[in-house]
PDB file of C-alpha atoms in Angstrom:
ATOM      1  CA  UNK A1185     131.600 113.954  60.546  1.00 55.00           C
ATOM      2  CA  UNK A1186     135.107 114.725  61.909  1.00 58.00           C
ATOM      3  CA  UNK A1187     136.481 118.187  62.044  1.00 62.00           C
ATOM      4  CA  UNK A1188     137.703 119.342  58.592  1.00 58.00           C
ATOM      5  CA  UNK A1189     141.400 120.407  58.775  1.00 60.00           C
ATOM      6  CA  UNK A1190     143.626 121.898  56.133  1.00 61.00           C
ATOM      7  CA  UNK A1191     145.645 118.842  55.834  1.00 61.00           C
ATOM      8  CA  UNK A1192     144.616 116.441  53.168  1.00 62.00           C
ATOM      9  CA  UNK A1193     143.925 112.995  54.580  1.00 69.00           C
ATOM     10  CA  UNK A1194     141.794 109.953  54.443  1.00 71.00           C
ATOM     11  CA  UNK A1195     139.121 111.683  56.247  1.00 80.00           C
ATOM     12  CA  UNK A1196     139.062 114.411  53.554  1.00 83.00           C
ATOM     13  CA  UNK A1197     138.558 111.780  50.939  1.00 84.00           C
ATOM     14  CA  UNK A1198     135.779 110.110  53.009  1.00 87.00           C
ATOM     15  CA  UNK A1199     134.117 113.538  53.401  1.00 86.00           C
ATOM     16  CA  UNK A1200     134.285 114.206  49.789  1.00 89.00           C
ATOM     17  CA  UNK A1201     132.935 110.759  49.098  1.00 90.00           C
ATOM     18  CA  UNK A1202     129.993 111.311  51.397  1.00 90.00           C
ATOM     19  CA  UNK A1203     129.206 114.840  49.763  1.00 89.00           C
ATOM     20  CA  UNK A1204     129.274 113.113  46.292  1.00 90.00           C
ATOM     21  CA  UNK A1205     126.771 110.508  47.416  1.00 90.00           C
ATOM     22  CA  UNK A1206     124.485 113.144  48.826  1.00 90.00           C
ATOM     23  CA  UNK A1207     124.608 115.246  45.646  1.00 90.00           C
ATOM     24  CA  UNK A1208     124.086 112.087  43.549  1.00 89.00           C
ATOM     25  CA  UNK A1209     120.728 111.604  45.471  1.00 90.00           C
ATOM     26  CA  UNK A1210     119.571 115.300  45.564  1.00 92.00           C
ATOM     27  CA  UNK A1211     121.085 116.141  42.046  1.00 90.00           C
ATOM     28  CA  UNK A1212     119.141 118.173  39.377  1.00 86.00           C
ATOM     29  CA  UNK A1213     117.335 121.402  39.318  1.00 90.00           C
ATOM     30  CA  UNK A1214     114.003 119.989  41.000  1.00 96.00           C
ATOM     31  CA  UNK A1215     114.528 117.485  43.749  1.00 96.00           C
ATOM     32  CA  UNK A1216     115.438 119.941  46.424  1.00 95.00           C
ATOM     33  CA  UNK A1217     112.577 122.121  45.444  1.00 96.00           C
ATOM     34  CA  UNK A1218     110.025 119.226  45.469  1.00 97.00           C
ATOM     35  CA  UNK A1219     111.353 118.084  48.904  1.00 97.00           C
ATOM     36  CA  UNK A1220     110.957 121.646  50.083  1.00 96.00           C
ATOM     37  CA  UNK A1221     107.205 121.676  48.805  1.00 96.00           C
ATOM     38  CA  UNK A1222     106.629 118.338  50.550  1.00 98.00           C
ATOM     39  CA  UNK A1223     108.160 119.532  53.911  1.00 96.00           C
ATOM     40  CA  UNK A1224     104.802 121.377  54.238  1.00 96.00           C
ATOM     41  CA  UNK A1225     102.761 118.280  54.140  1.00 96.00           C
ATOM     42  CA  UNK A1226     101.540 115.596  51.649  1.00 96.00           C
ATOM     43  CA  UNK A1227     100.751 116.959  48.287  1.00 96.00           C
ATOM     44  CA  UNK A1228      98.978 115.617  45.089  1.00 95.00           C
ATOM     45  CA  UNK A1229     100.739 115.551  41.761  1.00 94.00           C
ATOM     46  CA  UNK A1230      98.799 118.530  40.570  1.00 94.00           C
ATOM     47  CA  UNK A1231      99.554 120.519  43.943  1.00 96.00           C
ATOM     48  CA  UNK A1232     103.251 119.903  43.228  1.00 97.00           C
ATOM     49  CA  UNK A1233     102.953 121.105  39.662  1.00 96.00           C
ATOM     50  CA  UNK A1234     101.239 124.282  40.811  1.00 96.00           C
ATOM     51  CA  UNK A1235     103.832 125.071  43.683  1.00 96.00           C
ATOM     52  CA  UNK A1236     106.988 124.092  41.760  1.00 96.00           C
ATOM     53  CA  UNK A1237     106.947 126.874  39.036  1.00 95.00           C
ATOM     54  CA  UNK A1238     108.529 125.857  35.762  1.00 96.00           C
ATOM     55  CA  UNK A1239     108.647 122.014  36.080  1.00 96.00           C
ATOM     56  CA  UNK A1240     107.026 119.971  33.207  1.00 96.00           C
ATOM     57  CA  UNK A1241     104.870 117.019  34.041  1.00 95.00           C
ATOM     58  CA  UNK A1242     107.257 114.678  32.460  1.00 96.00           C
ATOM     59  CA  UNK A1243     110.154 115.934  34.690  1.00 97.00           C
ATOM     60  CA  UNK A1244     107.993 115.827  37.765  1.00 97.00           C
ATOM     61  CA  UNK A1245     107.106 112.310  37.127  1.00 96.00           C
ATOM     62  CA  UNK A1246     110.728 111.192  36.654  1.00 96.00           C
ATOM     63  CA  UNK A1247     111.867 113.135  39.691  1.00 97.00           C
ATOM     64  CA  UNK A1248     109.180 111.727  41.888  1.00 97.00           C
ATOM     65  CA  UNK A1249     109.990 108.079  40.669  1.00 96.00           C
ATOM     66  CA  UNK A1250     113.683 108.613  41.428  1.00 95.00           C
ATOM     67  CA  UNK A1251     112.938 110.064  44.799  1.00 97.00           C
ATOM     68  CA  UNK A1252     110.653 107.054  45.680  1.00 97.00           C
ATOM     69  CA  UNK A1253     113.460 104.745  44.593  1.00 96.00           C
ATOM     70  CA  UNK A1254     115.850 106.542  46.931  1.00 95.00           C
ATOM     71  CA  UNK A1255     113.223 106.184  49.750  1.00 97.00           C
ATOM     72  CA  UNK A1256     112.920 109.986  50.063  1.00 97.00           C
ATOM     73  CA  UNK A1257     109.122 109.839  49.331  1.00 98.00           C
ATOM     74  CA  UNK A1258     106.268 107.636  49.534  1.00 98.00           C
ATOM     75  CA  UNK A1259     103.383 107.498  46.980  1.00 97.00           C
ATOM     76  CA  UNK A1260      99.867 106.737  48.331  1.00 95.00           C
ATOM     77  CA  UNK A1261      96.997 105.862  46.172  1.00 92.00           C
ATOM     78  CA  UNK A1262      93.656 106.764  47.618  1.00 84.00           C
ATOM     79  CA  UNK A1263      90.998 104.416  46.433  1.00 77.00           C
ATOM     80  CA  UNK A1264      88.013 106.460  45.449  1.00 79.00           C
ATOM     81  CA  UNK A1265      86.690 107.906  42.234  1.00 81.00           C
ATOM     82  CA  UNK A1266      88.466 109.637  40.667  1.00 85.00           C
ATOM     83  CA  UNK A1267      91.710 107.855  42.080  1.00 86.00           C
ATOM     84  CA  UNK A1268      93.916 110.382  43.728  1.00 88.00           C
ATOM     85  CA  UNK A1269      97.665 109.964  44.275  1.00 91.00           C
ATOM     86  CA  UNK A1270      99.511 111.768  47.254  1.00 96.00           C
ATOM     87  CA  UNK A1271     103.214 112.101  47.792  1.00 98.00           C
ATOM     88  CA  UNK A1272     104.719 112.655  51.250  1.00 98.00           C
ATOM     89  CA  UNK A1273     108.275 112.755  52.592  1.00 98.00           C
ATOM     90  CA  UNK A1274     109.282 109.364  54.532  1.00 98.00           C
ATOM     91  CA  UNK A1275     111.109 109.629  57.647  1.00 97.00           C
ATOM     92  CA  UNK A1276     114.245 109.200  55.791  1.00 97.00           C
ATOM     93  CA  UNK A1277     113.268 112.112  53.539  1.00 97.00           C
ATOM     94  CA  UNK A1278     112.552 114.313  56.439  1.00 97.00           C
ATOM     95  CA  UNK A1279     116.215 113.789  57.395  1.00 96.00           C
ATOM     96  CA  UNK A1280     116.993 116.266  54.743  1.00 95.00           C
ATOM     97  CA  UNK A1281     115.094 119.235  56.380  1.00 96.00           C
ATOM     98  CA  UNK A1282     118.134 120.491  58.253  1.00 95.00           C
ATOM     99  CA  UNK A1283     120.031 120.778  54.995  1.00 93.00           C
ATOM    100  CA  UNK A1284     117.209 122.558  53.289  1.00 94.00           C
ATOM    101  CA  UNK A1285     116.709 124.936  56.271  1.00 94.00           C
ATOM    102  CA  UNK A1286     120.393 125.942  56.096  1.00 95.00           C
ATOM    103  CA  UNK A1287     120.151 126.320  52.192  1.00 92.00           C
ATOM    104  CA  UNK A1288     117.113 128.577  52.619  1.00 93.00           C
ATOM    105  CA  UNK A1289     118.599 130.775  55.172  1.00 94.00           C
ATOM    106  CA  UNK A1290     121.799 131.101  53.138  1.00 94.00           C
ATOM    107  CA  UNK A1291     119.719 131.829  50.009  1.00 93.00           C
ATOM    108  CA  UNK A1292     117.887 134.673  51.887  1.00 93.00           C
ATOM    109  CA  UNK A1293     121.022 136.118  53.121  1.00 93.00           C
ATOM    110  CA  UNK A1294     122.575 135.862  49.585  1.00 93.00           C
ATOM    111  CA  UNK A1295     119.644 137.624  48.124  1.00 92.00           C
ATOM    112  CA  UNK A1296     119.922 140.452  50.514  1.00 90.00           C
ATOM    113  CA  UNK A1297     123.718 140.729  49.933  1.00 89.00           C
ATOM    114  CA  UNK A1298     123.218 140.777  46.175  1.00 89.00           C
ATOM    115  CA  UNK A1299     120.448 143.422  46.403  1.00 88.00           C
ATOM    116  CA  UNK A1300     122.878 145.788  48.264  1.00 82.00           C
ATOM    117  CA  UNK A1301     124.913 146.318  45.071  1.00 67.00           C
TER     118      UNK A1301
END
């Protein structure tokens, strides 16, 4: 990305469009949280339900399907009894890791800042 300047320009509009595209894919309350969970390795559906506090099964199913459609995660069916399904980040999904790292660091700093009040 080019250096962001104070002057409105075509570059500014292109940067905003790219941010909108990213937000469109990562939107909602749960996608970034689910990706964060999967950064620690493949997880079964029940593991994600346990780790991501407050998400309902219906919402988790929908979010996983949307993330699979956007090529962020892959779904693997292990053929044994009972059938087990595992979710993991694709290489493309792993490309979100630097963003999540920065968000996490900022969140920790923010929590410390707010607790000073």
